[in-house]
Amino acid sequence: MTAPDFFPAGHLVSVLTAQPIDRFLDYKAPAEGCFLGAFVEVPLGPRKVLGVVWGAGQGEFDYAKIRSVIRVVDVPPMRPELRDFLIRAADYTLTPLSAMLRLATRAPGLMDAPSMRVVYRAGTAPQGFKMTSARQKVLDTLADYGGAPFTLSELAQTAGVSTSVIKGMAEQGAVMAQNAPKDMPFAPMDPDFGRKVLTDDQSAAAAQLRDLMATGDFGATLLRGVTGSGKTEVYLEAVADCLQRGKQALVLLPEIALTAEFLTRVRDRFGALPAEWHSGVTMTDRRRIWKMVAQNGAQVVIGARSALFLPFQNLGLIVVDEEHEKSYKQEDGVLYNARDMAVLRAALCKAHVVLASATPSLETWVNASNGKYNRIDLTARYGTAVLPDMRVIDMRAAGLPATRWISDDLVQNMQSRIAQGEQVMLFINRRGYAPVTLCRACGQQIGCDHCDASLVEHRFQNRLMCHQCGETKPIPTECPHCHVADRLAPIGPGVERLAEEAQALFPDAKVSVLSSDLFGSARALKQEINAIAQGDTDIIIGTQLVAKGHNFPNLTLVGVIDADLGLQGSDLRAAERTFQVLRQVAGRAGRSEKKGTALLQTYQPDHPVIRAILSDQEEAFWQAEARARELAGVPPFGRMAGIILSGSNAEQVFGLGQHLARHRTPLDQINAQVFGPAAAPIARVRGRYRVRLLVKADKSTPLQRALHDWTANLKLRGDLRLAIDIDPQSFF
Ligand code: ADP
Ligand code: ZN
């Protein structure tokens, strides 16, 4: 039986709230009745909270005692596909539905009446109205902006007049002052505004996407193209197509630091700024975006993963840019993978989803190979740019002392590039000065007091920092273990130390370090990136951050200091990730006319991943990687879930792990394997011990139900916590 769409006054409705209570609550529909999906204010104990009408009430309690919905909130009801999405996402990630609703209502003041403010528009000048040059400026400004309303200060500023001029005009009716809601629609976007001439390849790709989207049905497409091939230009055409058909589009980016650059690009293409949604957006803007998305007042949203939970009315397209990025996996709170959830969200609202990457995740590559997703390839770089030459530097033969990391071969190449006025980038994925600080007297490392992790020296800040919990302390002069003074020594390189070495080798060069911890704000980082892009630096030293999306036109040489770094460790994605990051870093070289070079320093030149990167046989790499995973029965061919137990008492945490390992009938019933309990690779973080179990099952088994049955009735004593991570990406 399908639920009715409207509940007249007094009928019982079942309401979901974002409060952590694991069930629906019955209320009576208010005097004006309410629609299915309506956002409502309901009493809960002494409080009033926001909820959503989820269906007909269950009627298990005495009708007379049931309270009434206080009122229907003045926003459009939640659409059925968003309710479906929350249910499916909750089931998939084994998260309470209330937590999902919390993600979908993360904007303050949704229950408040729309707040108003005074705006000014053109009016009619009365007979005998005295025109002055200041008054004329005001009228011109209003005309220039096509009748768009202004606040008093905006209008005064834009017209270059004082506010008293405007107030005087308003008294005579030459301009009109009106009350208007504070949350205003976003400026309309013009699909034809900054249209570019596409290359043949690009137009073919854009046309293919357009045809796929024209079906008006769900579809998923892998848009694969080398860095600089114009993937962004192509998917912006798909956005344009949405605009033309009056549909909304969502573009997900992996990194907030990339949004500013991207917003400018969207404005250049469509003539207006899109809505921007991520953790750095102010509360006022959040409320505006949430409401405008719900009222069709925002056509394009650029956002981080949580934008998937916005109340789109009419979503036609979701783009997941750099879809392979690990940052799409939310690693705390609700553990979900935004890439997978984007596909689900698109499927439920019959939208198209474009997964764009130069180095797709193996999951997506497999889905495209077996025809589940469409695949569109862009093979050449735009314009005259060509892909860089790549070669390895065999570090076994480099003969460097233990305190140097830049080989002579790399130095010579740097020299000739810098001499020609070109830029060089050195890549190492380690923040700080040195990853380890060792006492030469007693041989002990300095560790974090709260975590099983080595403290990392950050020389710029003159502190030691724990990369797990973020705690810092001044660099001591004596060893905390043996108290011998002045024998502490940094071991190994981080970006800061590499910068020191590069500066010593090239005393006249300007060296810049790009590392996420060195910039207080996204804006400062952005400024630095801009300065670098304009050529204000000879040598860029960077972490992972530089691998992503930035364009440095004058950069022609990339040196990867330690290509082996990512290959260590037991992560099943180690090979894939190394491949992705090295490919991406190398792709930074030679993005305009000059051909670039990428040099990879390695102790394992014969490692299959290193060879795959050098040979042009990318497809062969994915095939080999897919075969290996299939044989091992791991994702995407099998299913995995991580169970993370934590608590301040090590014995209790292990005890719980052992209890789970022994009592696992629900998992045996689906023939799942259980590994562990084992201490997590970083066994203690912030004073909490961490133990993991890993569950492996066949692809077709109902894993979530088994996991639920296995863990649902556990009583967690004290501060013990259990979290379930479906499709874990990180094994820390
Ligand atoms: P990708 O997303 O594949 O890395 P981009 O879309 O960022 O590639 O394109 C790389 C650069 O080339 C950008 O500066 C972009 O503006 C430019 N570009 C790509 N295609 C065109 C085109 N058809 N016309 C003008 N500029 C283009
Ligand atoms: Zn710590």
CSV table of C-alpha atoms in Angstrom, one decimal, residues 118-125 129 131 133-163 165-178 184:
chain,number,residue,atom,x,y,z
A,118,VAL,CA,14.8,46.2,2.6
A,119,VAL,CA,15.9,46.2,-1.1
A,120,TYR,CA,15.7,49.0,-3.7
A,121,ARG,CA,14.4,48.8,-7.2
A,122,ALA,CA,13.7,51.5,-9.9
A,123,GLY,CA,10.5,53.4,-9.3
A,124,THR,CA,8.7,56.2,-11.2
A,125,ALA,CA,10.0,59.7,-10.8
A,129,PHE,CA,11.6,65.5,-9.9
A,131,MET,CA,17.6,65.2,-11.5
A,133,SER,CA,24.2,63.7,-11.4
A,134,ALA,CA,24.2,61.6,-8.2
A,135,ARG,CA,20.6,60.6,-8.7
A,136,GLN,CA,21.3,59.8,-12.4
A,137,LYS,CA,24.0,57.4,-11.3
A,138,VAL,CA,21.6,55.6,-9.1
A,139,LEU,CA,19.1,55.2,-11.9
A,140,ASP,CA,21.8,54.1,-14.3
A,141,THR,CA,23.1,51.5,-11.9
A,142,LEU,CA,19.6,50.0,-11.5
A,143,ALA,CA,19.1,50.0,-15.2
A,144,ASP,CA,22.6,48.4,-15.8
A,145,TYR,CA,21.7,45.5,-13.6
A,146,GLY,CA,18.5,44.8,-15.4
A,147,GLY,CA,16.1,45.4,-12.5
A,148,ALA,CA,17.9,43.3,-10.0
A,149,PRO,CA,17.3,44.5,-6.4
A,150,PHE,CA,20.0,46.1,-4.3
A,151,THR,CA,20.4,46.6,-0.6
A,152,LEU,CA,20.9,50.2,0.4
A,153,SER,CA,24.7,49.9,0.9
A,154,GLU,CA,25.2,47.8,-2.2
A,155,LEU,CA,23.4,50.4,-4.3
A,156,ALA,CA,25.2,53.3,-2.7
A,157,GLN,CA,28.5,51.5,-3.3
A,158,THR,CA,27.9,50.4,-6.8
A,159,ALA,CA,26.5,53.8,-7.9
A,160,GLY,CA,29.2,55.7,-6.0
A,161,VAL,CA,26.8,57.9,-4.1
A,162,SER,CA,25.9,58.4,-0.4
A,163,THR,CA,23.0,56.5,1.1
A,165,VAL,CA,20.8,60.3,-2.0
A,166,ILE,CA,19.0,57.0,-2.3
A,167,LYS,CA,16.8,57.6,0.7
A,168,GLY,CA,15.8,61.0,-0.8
A,169,MET,CA,14.9,59.4,-4.0
A,170,ALA,CA,12.8,56.7,-2.2
A,171,GLU,CA,10.8,59.4,-0.4
A,172,GLN,CA,9.7,60.8,-3.8
A,173,GLY,CA,9.1,57.4,-5.3
A,174,ALA,CA,11.9,57.6,-7.9
A,175,VAL,CA,13.3,54.4,-6.4
A,176,MET,CA,11.1,51.9,-4.5
A,177,ALA,CA,12.1,50.4,-1.2
A,178,GLN,CA,10.6,46.9,-0.7
A,184,MET,CA,17.9,35.6,-2.4
